[in-house]
Amino acid sequence: MSIFEFVKSHVDIVDVVSTYVRLKKMGNYWKGSCPFHKENDASFTVSPDKQIFYCFGCHESGDLISFVAKHEALSPIESLSSLIEKYDLKIPQELLKESGKFNSNRQAHNAHFELSKLFAHYARTNLEKNPAALSYLEKRGVSKTQIERFCIGILPSGRASINGLVAHARKAGFLSKDLINAGILIESRSTTYSPFEDRILFPIRDISGKFVAFGGRVYQPRDTRPKYYNSKESECFLKRQLLFGIDLARPILQSTGIGYLVEGYLDCIAMSQYGYVGTVATLGTSCTDEHLKLLSRYIHTLFVVYDGDNAGTNAIIRLAERCWQTDIELQIITLPEGEDPASLLTSETPHKNIFKNTEHIFDFFVKSTGKGYLKKTLSQKIQTSKKIINLITKVTNPIKQDLLLQQAAQSMQVPFTSLKSTCTNPNTTQTTDVKTSAHNKVSLEEKIFFISLCGADAEKNVTDFIITEAVIQYFPKSWHNMLQLLLKMNVHEQGKAGVKKFLNTLTEKERNKVLLGLFKHEPETTPMHFKQLLSLLASKHWKEAISIMKNKVQIAQKQGDSKRVEQLLLAISKMNHMKQ
Ligand SMILES: [Zn+2]
């Protein structure tokens, strides 16, 4: 038995899941609302017999260890160790020996968390005895409640302060060596000091509330050191994965599905203080894919609050280039120049309305990338349009894509249609060639289907582009379901909204196929051309049908079944009639 099996045999999955999801017993299973995707149905199913979970909506599945790992954004080892802790399991000695690495890692990590917690609370106590630091926080508008909530503290400077910390740690069984290993103290040739000395201390906790690292900010006006000092990265502290405030924000993120992202400790604290409890902050890095992935477990919409300066704009542009891969909708809140969330929310006449003016990240991207477009040189213009089109190509919603193209066309002052056709292949400027070569590769059926769909989308002459029940029969079976749906849902009568509804009704596989097709195809065609294509399809269908019949005639002839031959020939002549 491995240590994993031991834990699984001693802890019940229903018990574990119930602490996160409201489960109801139904027959042999327990069911609830899936914590991994947004839903109103109870697709999430737990089997107590098999000790596994499965979601019929998002197909997430696994055992209790992978459940905790996914839910808490932990590694399997970490989720194992959190279960051992939570259920206070006594692991048999021989299992511990086998998993030596797990054990020593776990012990080292736990010691790090413990020591960090001790340091945080020590600094928190010190803050009460430090009027200068308290008054600085007060000036910055940080309330007592927030000081408590975020466990804000201070480590005074000087020998006595360091000695005091070492003595305090020793009482809990830690040595100065441990403080040095944790990056709280630094040993130089002549002395031992702390990089956090005389800085306001912001403890950084991971998603489950464990203290992992610290940020220290200078607060005295005459202090000329760098404004911030953050703990060095370690196995327990990776900036690209961690978000400040995530442990406190999580419940509200989970219940509202909405979060706010800011850049600093004080911004995050101010947001939280003024009611934006679901706020997290990056730690001196820009927002990474890993941050988004972590947040996407809890929220569907993230409001990114950012500085309106150049650096801020560029950071958002970089984010836009990547964020289409996650499930999170990103909305941008631009702060007025010279303001930050803290200054804005704490000012006497707060412009709190700013938090109501949001802009979708793609709109923001197109607008700010296209800004000053007309004044750019030719090569700059080409660069810019490539950038914009590259991004728009990645937008999967065809309607959204068209809207963005319209906006881009406006800022670049180029016709919408030419931008749209470039969008099918951003690497080329020779759009006509692309069009023909792309169309040569696609089947007649595909061509007809997409003209029909884009026709419905175009809101003009929609009836000219309807595929009737009779035409559907000419399509291979694999298309029937989609086409019948298109017909049944009256998509052509409802325009864009109909297309949207149609897309939502498809299976994921079908939807991907359709969306991909919408990128490849040039929707513009005349009703006459469409009719020609339809008759081509009909004749193709009948040709194939006739050739099958002719084969049957040959077989019947060989068998000397003259009556059958006669019947088949009669049928063929009827088909020939249909063909025309
Ligand atoms: Zn699910």
Coordinates of C-alpha atoms and ligand atoms in Angstrom, one line a residue:
M1 CA 0.0 0.0 0.0
S2 CA 1.2 3.5 -0.9
I3 CA 0.7 6.5 1.3
F4 CA -1.9 7.7 -1.3
E5 CA -3.8 4.5 -1.0
F6 CA -3.6 4.7 2.8
V7 CA -5.2 8.1 2.8
K8 CA -7.8 7.1 0.3
S9 CA -8.8 4.1 2.4
H10 CA -9.1 6.2 5.6
V11 CA -11.0 9.3 4.3
D12 CA -14.4 9.2 2.6
I13 CA -14.7 11.2 -0.6
V14 CA -18.3 12.2 0.1
D15 CA -17.1 13.7 3.4
V16 CA -14.3 15.7 1.7
V17 CA -16.4 16.9 -1.2
S18 CA -19.3 17.9 1.2
T19 CA -17.1 20.5 2.7
Y20 CA -16.9 22.3 -0.6
V21 CA -20.1 21.3 -2.5
R22 CA -23.7 20.9 -1.2
L23 CA -24.4 17.2 -2.0
K24 CA -27.7 15.4 -2.1
K25 CA -28.1 11.7 -2.1
M26 CA -29.7 10.3 -5.2
G27 CA -29.8 6.5 -5.3
N28 CA -26.3 5.1 -5.2
Y29 CA -24.7 8.5 -5.8
W30 CA -24.4 12.0 -4.3
K31 CA -25.1 14.9 -6.6
G32 CA -24.4 18.6 -6.5
S33 CA -23.5 21.7 -8.4
C34 CA -20.1 21.3 -10.0
P35 CA -17.4 23.5 -8.4
F36 CA -15.2 23.4 -11.5
H37 CA -17.6 24.9 -14.0
K38 CA -20.5 27.3 -13.8
E39 CA -23.8 25.6 -13.8
N40 CA -27.3 25.5 -12.3
D41 CA -27.9 21.8 -12.8
A42 CA -26.4 19.1 -10.6
S43 CA -24.0 17.5 -13.0
F44 CA -21.4 16.8 -10.4
T45 CA -21.7 13.2 -9.2
V46 CA -19.8 11.4 -6.4
S47 CA -19.7 7.7 -6.1
P48 CA -19.1 6.5 -2.6
D49 CA -18.7 2.9 -3.8
K50 CA -15.9 3.7 -6.2
Q51 CA -14.7 6.7 -4.2
I52 CA -14.5 8.9 -7.3
F53 CA -16.2 12.0 -8.7
Y54 CA -17.4 12.8 -12.2
C55 CA -19.0 15.9 -13.7
F56 CA -21.4 15.3 -16.6
G57 CA -21.0 18.9 -17.6
C58 CA -17.3 19.6 -17.8
H59 CA -16.1 15.9 -17.6
E60 CA -13.8 16.7 -14.7
S61 CA -13.1 13.5 -12.8
G62 CA -10.9 11.9 -10.2
D63 CA -10.5 10.7 -6.6
L64 CA -10.5 12.6 -3.4
I65 CA -6.8 13.6 -3.7
S66 CA -7.2 15.0 -7.2
F67 CA -10.4 16.7 -6.0
V68 CA -8.6 18.6 -3.3
A69 CA -5.7 19.3 -5.6
K70 CA -7.9 20.8 -8.2
H71 CA -10.1 22.7 -5.8
E72 CA -7.3 24.2 -3.8
A73 CA -4.8 24.6 -6.6
L74 CA -2.4 22.2 -4.9
S75 CA 0.0 19.5 -6.2
P76 CA -1.0 15.9 -5.4
I77 CA 1.6 15.8 -2.7
E78 CA 0.3 19.0 -1.1
S79 CA -3.3 17.9 -1.3
L80 CA -2.3 14.6 0.3
S81 CA -0.5 16.4 3.1
S82 CA -3.5 18.7 3.7
L83 CA -5.8 15.7 4.0
I84 CA -3.5 14.1 6.5
E85 CA -3.4 17.2 8.5
K86 CA -7.2 17.9 8.3
Y87 CA -8.2 14.3 9.3
D88 CA -5.3 14.0 11.7
L89 CA -4.2 10.7 10.2
K90 CA -1.5 8.6 11.8
I91 CA 0.6 7.3 8.9
P92 CA 2.2 3.9 9.6
Q93 CA 6.0 4.2 10.0
E94 CA 6.8 1.9 7.0
L95 CA 4.7 4.0 4.6
L96 CA 6.5 7.2 5.8
K97 CA 9.8 5.5 5.2
E98 CA 8.9 4.5 1.7
S99 CA 7.8 8.0 0.8
G100 CA 10.9 9.7 2.3
K101 CA 10.8 12.6 -0.2
F102 CA 7.2 13.3 0.6
N103 CA 7.9 13.3 4.3
S104 CA 11.0 15.4 4.3
N105 CA 9.4 17.9 1.8
R106 CA 6.3 18.1 3.9
Q107 CA 8.2 18.6 7.1
A108 CA 10.3 21.3 5.6
H109 CA 7.3 23.1 4.1
N110 CA 5.3 22.9 7.2
A111 CA 8.2 24.3 9.2
H112 CA 8.5 27.1 6.7
F113 CA 4.7 27.9 7.0
E114 CA 4.9 27.8 10.8
L115 CA 7.9 30.0 11.0
S116 CA 6.4 32.5 8.6
K117 CA 3.2 32.6 10.6
L118 CA 5.2 33.2 13.8
F119 CA 7.1 36.1 12.1
A120 CA 3.8 37.6 10.8
H121 CA 2.2 37.6 14.2
Y122 CA 5.3 38.9 15.9
A123 CA 5.4 41.8 13.5
R124 CA 1.7 42.3 13.9
T125 CA 2.2 42.7 17.7
N126 CA 5.1 45.1 17.1
L127 CA 2.9 47.4 15.0
E128 CA 0.8 48.3 18.0
K129 CA 3.9 49.7 19.7
N130 CA 5.0 51.8 16.7
P131 CA 3.1 55.0 16.4
A132 CA 5.0 56.2 13.2
A133 CA 4.0 53.1 11.3
L134 CA 0.4 53.2 12.6
S135 CA 0.0 56.8 11.6
Y136 CA 1.4 56.0 8.1
L137 CA -1.2 53.3 7.7
E138 CA -3.9 55.6 8.9
K139 CA -2.8 58.3 6.4
R140 CA -3.0 55.7 3.7
G141 CA -6.6 55.0 4.8
V142 CA -6.0 51.5 6.1
S143 CA -8.5 50.7 8.8
K144 CA -7.9 48.7 12.0
T145 CA -10.1 46.0 10.6
Q146 CA -7.9 45.6 7.5
I147 CA -4.7 45.6 9.6
E148 CA -6.2 42.7 11.4
R149 CA -7.6 41.0 8.3
F150 CA -4.3 41.2 6.4
C151 CA -2.2 40.7 9.5
I152 CA -0.1 43.8 8.7
G153 CA 2.9 44.3 10.9
I154 CA 6.3 45.9 11.3
L155 CA 9.8 44.8 12.2
P156 CA 11.6 47.7 13.9
S157 CA 15.2 48.2 13.0
G158 CA 18.3 47.6 15.1
R159 CA 20.1 45.0 17.0
A160 CA 17.6 44.7 19.8
S161 CA 14.7 44.1 17.4
I162 CA 16.6 41.2 15.7
N163 CA 17.6 39.7 19.0
G164 CA 14.0 39.9 20.1
L165 CA 12.8 38.1 17.0
V166 CA 15.5 35.4 17.4
A167 CA 14.5 34.9 21.0
H168 CA 10.8 34.7 20.2
A169 CA 11.5 32.1 17.5
R170 CA 13.6 30.1 19.8
K171 CA 10.7 29.7 22.2
A172 CA 8.8 28.0 19.5
G173 CA 11.7 25.7 18.7
F174 CA 13.2 27.6 15.7
L175 CA 16.9 28.5 15.4
S176 CA 18.4 31.6 13.8
K177 CA 19.5 29.3 11.0
D178 CA 15.8 28.6 10.2
L179 CA 15.1 32.3 10.1
I180 CA 17.9 32.7 7.6
N181 CA 16.7 29.8 5.5
A182 CA 13.3 31.4 5.4
G183 CA 14.8 34.6 4.1
I184 CA 13.6 36.5 7.1
L185 CA 17.1 37.1 8.3
I186 CA 20.3 37.6 6.2
E187 CA 23.7 36.7 7.5
S188 CA 26.5 39.0 6.4
R189 CA 30.1 38.7 7.3
S190 CA 29.9 41.0 10.3
T191 CA 26.3 40.8 11.4
T192 CA 22.8 39.3 11.0
Y193 CA 20.1 41.7 9.8
S194 CA 16.6 41.5 8.2
P195 CA 15.7 43.0 4.8
F196 CA 12.3 43.7 6.3
E197 CA 13.7 45.9 9.1
D198 CA 11.8 49.2 9.4
R199 CA 9.3 48.3 6.7
I200 CA 5.6 47.8 6.9
L201 CA 5.1 44.1 6.6
F202 CA 2.5 42.5 4.4
P203 CA 2.4 38.7 4.9
I204 CA 1.6 36.8 1.8
R205 CA -0.6 33.7 2.2
D206 CA -1.4 31.0 -0.2
I207 CA -4.9 30.0 -1.2
S208 CA -5.5 27.9 1.9
G209 CA -4.3 30.7 4.2
K210 CA -0.8 29.4 4.9
F211 CA 1.9 32.1 5.4
V212 CA 4.4 31.7 2.6
A213 CA 6.2 34.9 2.1
F214 CA 6.4 38.7 2.9
G215 CA 6.3 42.0 1.2
G216 CA 7.9 45.0 3.0
R217 CA 7.3 48.6 2.2
V218 CA 9.2 51.6 3.4
Y219 CA 7.1 54.2 5.2
Q220 CA 9.4 56.9 6.5
P221 CA 9.8 59.9 4.1
R222 CA 13.6 60.0 4.6
D223 CA 14.0 56.3 3.8
T224 CA 15.9 56.1 0.5
R225 CA 15.8 52.3 0.1
P226 CA 13.8 50.7 -2.7
K227 CA 10.1 51.1 -1.9
Y228 CA 9.4 47.4 -1.7
Y229 CA 11.3 44.3 -0.7
N230 CA 9.7 40.9 -1.4
S231 CA 10.7 37.5 -0.1
K232 CA 12.9 35.6 -2.6
E233 CA 11.1 33.0 -4.6
S234 CA 11.2 29.4 -3.2
E235 CA 9.4 26.1 -3.6
C236 CA 6.7 27.5 -1.4
F237 CA 6.6 31.0 -3.0
L238 CA 6.3 31.4 -6.7
K239 CA 5.2 34.9 -7.8
R240 CA 3.8 33.7 -11.1
Q241 CA 1.4 31.4 -9.2
L242 CA 0.5 33.4 -6.1
L243 CA -1.9 36.2 -5.7
F244 CA -1.9 38.5 -2.6
G245 CA -5.3 38.3 -0.8
I246 CA -6.5 35.2 -2.6
D247 CA -7.2 33.3 0.7
L248 CA -9.4 36.1 2.0
A249 CA -11.1 36.8 -1.4
R250 CA -11.8 33.2 -2.2
P251 CA -15.2 32.8 -0.6
I252 CA -16.6 35.9 -2.3
L253 CA -14.9 35.0 -5.6
Q254 CA -16.6 31.6 -5.4
S255 CA -20.1 32.9 -4.5
T256 CA -20.1 35.9 -6.9
G257 CA -18.0 34.6 -9.8
I258 CA -16.5 38.0 -10.1
G259 CA -13.0 39.2 -9.0
Y260 CA -10.8 42.3 -9.1
L261 CA -7.2 42.4 -9.9
V262 CA -4.9 45.2 -8.8
E263 CA -1.1 45.7 -8.6
G264 CA -0.1 46.3 -5.0
Y265 CA -0.7 45.3 -1.4
L266 CA -2.2 48.7 -0.5
D267 CA -4.4 48.8 -3.5
C268 CA -5.7 45.4 -2.7
I269 CA -6.3 46.3 0.9
A270 CA -8.1 49.6 0.0
M271 CA -10.4 47.7 -2.5
S272 CA -11.3 45.2 0.2
Q273 CA -11.9 47.9 2.7
Y274 CA -14.3 49.8 0.4
G275 CA -16.4 46.7 -0.4
Y276 CA -14.5 45.1 -3.2
V277 CA -13.7 42.1 -1.1
G278 CA -13.0 39.8 -4.1
T279 CA -9.8 41.6 -4.8
V280 CA -6.4 40.1 -5.3
A281 CA -3.0 41.6 -6.3
T282 CA -0.1 40.4 -8.3
L283 CA 3.2 40.5 -6.5
G284 CA 5.4 42.8 -8.6
T285 CA 4.9 40.8 -11.7
S286 CA 2.3 41.1 -14.4
C287 CA -0.7 38.8 -14.5
T288 CA 0.4 35.4 -15.8
D289 CA -1.4 32.5 -17.4
E290 CA -1.1 30.6 -14.1
H291 CA -2.8 33.4 -12.2
L292 CA -5.7 33.4 -14.7
K293 CA -5.9 29.6 -14.5
L294 CA -6.1 29.7 -10.7
L295 CA -8.8 32.4 -10.8
S296 CA -10.8 30.7 -13.5
R297 CA -11.6 28.0 -10.9
Y298 CA -13.7 30.5 -9.0
I299 CA -14.7 33.3 -11.3
H300 CA -16.1 34.0 -14.8
T301 CA -15.3 37.7 -14.9
L302 CA -12.2 39.5 -13.8
F303 CA -12.0 43.3 -13.6
V304 CA -8.4 44.4 -14.1
V305 CA -7.8 47.7 -12.4
Y306 CA -4.8 49.4 -14.0
D307 CA -2.8 52.6 -14.2
G308 CA -3.6 54.6 -17.3
D309 CA 0.2 55.2 -18.0
N310 CA 2.2 53.6 -20.8
A311 CA 3.6 50.8 -18.7
G312 CA 0.1 49.9 -17.6
T313 CA -1.4 50.0 -21.1
N314 CA 1.4 47.8 -22.4
A315 CA 0.8 45.3 -19.6
I316 CA -2.8 45.1 -20.5
I317 CA -2.0 44.7 -24.2
R318 CA 0.3 41.8 -23.4
L319 CA -2.5 40.3 -21.2
A320 CA -5.0 40.6 -24.1
E321 CA -2.7 38.6 -26.3
R322 CA -2.8 35.7 -23.9
C323 CA -6.1 35.8 -22.1
W324 CA -8.3 34.4 -24.9
Q325 CA -7.0 31.0 -23.8
T326 CA -8.8 31.1 -20.4
D327 CA -12.4 31.0 -19.7
I328 CA -12.4 34.3 -17.8
E329 CA -13.9 37.4 -19.3
L330 CA -11.6 40.2 -18.7
Q331 CA -12.9 43.7 -18.2
I332 CA -10.6 46.7 -17.9
I333 CA -11.0 49.6 -15.5
T334 CA -8.6 52.4 -16.4
L335 CA -7.7 54.7 -13.5
P336 CA -7.3 58.4 -14.1
E337 CA -3.7 59.6 -14.4
G338 CA -1.9 59.9 -11.1
E339 CA -4.5 57.9 -9.2
D340 CA -4.4 54.4 -7.8
P341 CA -7.3 52.5 -6.3
A342 CA -6.3 53.4 -2.8
S343 CA -6.0 57.2 -3.6
L344 CA -9.3 57.1 -5.5
L345 CA -11.3 55.2 -3.0
T346 CA -10.0 57.1 0.0
S347 CA -10.1 60.6 -1.4
E348 CA -12.6 63.1 0.0
T349 CA -14.6 63.3 -3.2
P350 CA -14.3 59.7 -4.4
H351 CA -14.7 59.1 -8.1
K352 CA -16.1 55.7 -7.3
N353 CA -18.0 55.7 -10.6
I354 CA -14.8 54.8 -12.3
F355 CA -15.4 51.2 -11.2
K356 CA -18.6 51.2 -13.1
N357 CA -16.9 52.3 -16.4
T358 CA -15.5 49.1 -17.7
E359 CA -14.3 48.0 -21.1
H360 CA -13.9 44.5 -22.4
I361 CA -10.2 43.7 -22.9
F362 CA -10.5 43.1 -26.6
D363 CA -12.2 46.4 -27.1
F364 CA -9.5 48.0 -25.1
F365 CA -6.9 46.2 -27.1
V366 CA -8.2 47.3 -30.5
K367 CA -8.7 50.8 -29.3
S368 CA -5.3 51.3 -27.7
T369 CA -3.4 49.5 -30.3
G370 CA -5.1 51.4 -33.1
K371 CA -4.7 54.7 -31.3
G372 CA -2.8 57.2 -33.5
Y373 CA -2.9 54.7 -36.3
L374 CA -3.4 57.2 -39.0
K375 CA -0.3 59.1 -38.0
K376 CA 1.9 56.0 -38.1
T377 CA 4.4 55.2 -40.8
L378 CA 3.5 52.5 -43.4
S379 CA 5.6 49.8 -41.7
Q380 CA 4.2 50.7 -38.3
K381 CA 0.7 50.5 -39.8
I382 CA 1.4 47.0 -41.1
Q383 CA 2.9 46.0 -37.8
T384 CA -0.1 47.3 -35.9
S385 CA -2.7 45.8 -38.2
K386 CA -1.0 42.4 -38.0
K387 CA -1.1 42.6 -34.2
I388 CA -4.8 43.5 -34.1
I389 CA -5.8 40.9 -36.7
N390 CA -3.8 38.3 -35.0
L391 CA -5.7 38.8 -31.8
I392 CA -9.1 39.1 -33.5
T393 CA -8.5 35.8 -35.3
K394 CA -8.3 34.2 -31.9
V395 CA -11.7 35.4 -30.8
T396 CA -14.0 32.4 -31.2
N397 CA -17.4 34.1 -31.1
P398 CA -18.1 35.1 -34.7
I399 CA -20.3 37.9 -33.8
K400 CA -17.9 39.3 -31.3
Q401 CA -15.2 38.9 -33.9
D402 CA -17.2 40.9 -36.4
L403 CA -17.8 43.7 -33.9
L404 CA -14.1 43.9 -33.2
L405 CA -13.3 44.0 -36.9
Q406 CA -15.7 46.8 -37.3
Q407 CA -14.0 48.7 -34.6
A408 CA -10.6 48.0 -36.0
A409 CA -11.7 48.9 -39.5
Q410 CA -12.9 52.2 -38.1
S411 CA -9.6 53.1 -36.3
M412 CA -7.5 52.0 -39.3
Q413 CA -9.9 53.5 -41.8
V414 CA -9.9 50.4 -44.0
P415 CA -13.0 48.7 -45.4
F416 CA -14.5 46.1 -43.1
T417 CA -14.6 43.4 -45.8
S418 CA -10.9 43.6 -46.6
L419 CA -10.1 43.3 -42.9
K420 CA -12.5 40.4 -42.5
S421 CA -10.9 38.5 -45.4
T422 CA -7.4 39.2 -44.0
C423 CA -8.6 37.7 -40.8
T424 CA -8.9 34.3 -42.4
N425 CA -5.1 34.3 -42.8
P426 CA -3.2 37.0 -40.9
N427 CA 0.1 36.1 -42.4
T428 CA -0.7 37.2 -45.8
T429 CA -1.7 40.5 -47.4
Q430 CA -2.7 38.9 -50.7
T431 CA -6.2 38.2 -49.6
T432 CA -7.7 37.1 -53.0
D433 CA -5.2 34.3 -53.3
V434 CA -6.0 33.1 -49.9
K435 CA -9.7 33.1 -50.6
T436 CA -9.5 31.0 -53.7
S437 CA -7.0 28.5 -52.3
A438 CA -8.9 28.1 -49.1
H439 CA -12.1 27.6 -51.0
N440 CA -10.5 25.0 -53.3
K441 CA -9.7 22.9 -50.3
V442 CA -13.2 22.9 -48.7
S443 CA -16.0 20.7 -49.8
L444 CA -19.0 21.9 -51.6
E445 CA -21.2 20.9 -48.7
E446 CA -19.0 23.0 -46.3
K447 CA -19.1 26.0 -48.6
I448 CA -22.9 25.8 -48.8
F449 CA -23.4 25.4 -45.1
F450 CA -21.2 28.4 -44.2
I451 CA -22.7 30.7 -46.8
S452 CA -26.1 29.8 -45.3
L453 CA -25.0 30.4 -41.8
C454 CA -23.2 33.7 -42.6
G455 CA -26.3 34.7 -44.6
A456 CA -28.3 34.3 -41.5
D457 CA -25.8 36.4 -39.6
A458 CA -25.8 39.2 -42.2
E459 CA -29.4 40.2 -41.6
K460 CA -30.1 40.8 -45.3
N461 CA -31.9 38.6 -47.9
V462 CA -31.8 36.0 -45.2
T463 CA -34.4 33.8 -47.0
D464 CA -32.1 33.5 -50.0
F465 CA -29.7 31.5 -48.0
I466 CA -31.9 28.9 -46.3
I467 CA -31.1 25.3 -46.7
T468 CA -34.4 23.4 -47.1
E469 CA -35.3 19.9 -45.9
A470 CA -34.9 18.7 -49.5
V471 CA -31.3 20.0 -49.7
I472 CA -30.4 18.5 -46.4
Q473 CA -30.8 15.1 -47.9
Y474 CA -28.0 15.8 -50.3
F475 CA -25.6 16.3 -47.4
P476 CA -23.6 13.5 -45.9
K477 CA -25.2 12.1 -42.7
S478 CA -22.7 13.8 -40.4
W479 CA -24.2 17.2 -41.4
H480 CA -27.8 16.3 -40.9
N481 CA -28.1 17.0 -37.2
M482 CA -26.7 20.5 -37.5
L483 CA -28.6 21.4 -40.6
Q484 CA -31.9 20.2 -39.2
L485 CA -31.2 22.3 -36.1
L486 CA -30.5 25.3 -38.3
L487 CA -33.8 24.9 -40.0
K488 CA -35.8 23.9 -36.9
M489 CA -34.5 26.9 -34.9
N490 CA -35.5 29.4 -37.6
V491 CA -32.0 30.8 -37.4
H492 CA -32.5 32.7 -40.6
E493 CA -35.4 34.6 -39.2
Q494 CA -33.6 35.7 -36.1
G495 CA -30.3 37.0 -37.5
K496 CA -27.3 37.3 -35.3
A497 CA -29.2 36.3 -32.2
G498 CA -30.3 33.1 -33.9
V499 CA -26.8 32.3 -34.9
K500 CA -25.7 32.7 -31.4
K501 CA -28.4 30.5 -30.1
F502 CA -27.7 27.9 -32.8
L503 CA -24.0 27.8 -31.8
N504 CA -24.9 27.3 -28.1
T505 CA -27.1 24.4 -29.0
L506 CA -24.3 22.5 -30.7
T507 CA -22.1 19.9 -29.1
E508 CA -18.6 21.2 -28.3
K509 CA -17.2 19.2 -31.3
E510 CA -19.7 20.6 -33.7
R511 CA -19.3 24.1 -32.4
N512 CA -15.6 24.0 -32.8
K513 CA -16.0 22.7 -36.4
V514 CA -18.5 25.6 -37.1
L515 CA -16.4 28.3 -35.5
L516 CA -13.3 27.1 -37.3
G517 CA -15.3 27.2 -40.6
L518 CA -16.5 30.7 -39.9
F519 CA -12.9 31.8 -39.8
K520 CA -12.1 30.2 -43.1
H521 CA -15.0 31.2 -45.1
E522 CA -15.8 34.4 -46.9
P523 CA -19.5 34.9 -46.3
E524 CA -20.2 37.3 -49.0
T525 CA -21.9 35.8 -52.0
T526 CA -25.0 36.5 -54.1
P527 CA -28.2 34.6 -53.8
M528 CA -27.7 33.6 -57.5
H529 CA -24.3 32.1 -56.7
F530 CA -25.8 30.3 -53.7
K531 CA -28.5 28.7 -55.9
Q532 CA -25.8 27.6 -58.4
L533 CA -23.9 25.9 -55.5
L534 CA -27.1 24.2 -54.4
S535 CA -27.8 22.8 -57.9
L536 CA -24.2 21.6 -58.1
L537 CA -24.7 19.8 -54.8
A538 CA -28.0 18.2 -56.1
S539 CA -26.3 17.1 -59.3
K540 CA -23.3 15.7 -57.3
H541 CA -25.7 13.8 -55.1
W542 CA -27.7 12.3 -57.9
K543 CA -24.6 11.4 -59.9
E544 CA -23.3 9.5 -56.9
A545 CA -26.7 7.8 -56.4
I546 CA -26.9 6.9 -60.1
S547 CA -23.5 5.4 -60.1
I548 CA -24.4 3.2 -57.1
M549 CA -27.6 2.1 -59.0
K550 CA -25.5 1.3 -62.1
N551 CA -23.3 -1.0 -60.1
K552 CA -26.5 -2.7 -58.9
V553 CA -27.6 -3.1 -62.5
Q554 CA -24.3 -4.8 -63.3
I555 CA -24.8 -7.2 -60.5
A556 CA -28.4 -8.0 -61.4
Q557 CA -27.3 -8.6 -65.0
K558 CA -24.6 -11.1 -63.9
Q559 CA -27.3 -12.9 -61.9
G560 CA -29.6 -12.9 -64.9
D561 CA -32.3 -11.1 -62.9
S562 CA -33.9 -9.3 -65.8
K563 CA -36.9 -8.1 -63.8
R564 CA -34.6 -6.4 -61.2
V565 CA -32.5 -4.8 -64.1
E566 CA -35.7 -3.3 -65.5
Q567 CA -36.7 -1.9 -62.1
L568 CA -33.3 -0.4 -61.5
L569 CA -33.1 1.2 -65.0
L570 CA -36.5 2.8 -64.4
A571 CA -35.3 4.2 -61.2
I572 CA -32.2 5.6 -62.9
S573 CA -34.2 7.4 -65.5
K574 CA -36.2 9.0 -62.7
M575 CA -33.0 10.0 -61.0
N576 CA -31.6 11.5 -64.2
H577 CA -34.7 13.6 -64.3
M578 CA -34.2 14.8 -60.8
K579 CA -30.6 15.6 -61.5
Q580 CA -31.5 18.4 -63.9
Ligands
ZN1 ZN -18.3 20.4 -14.1

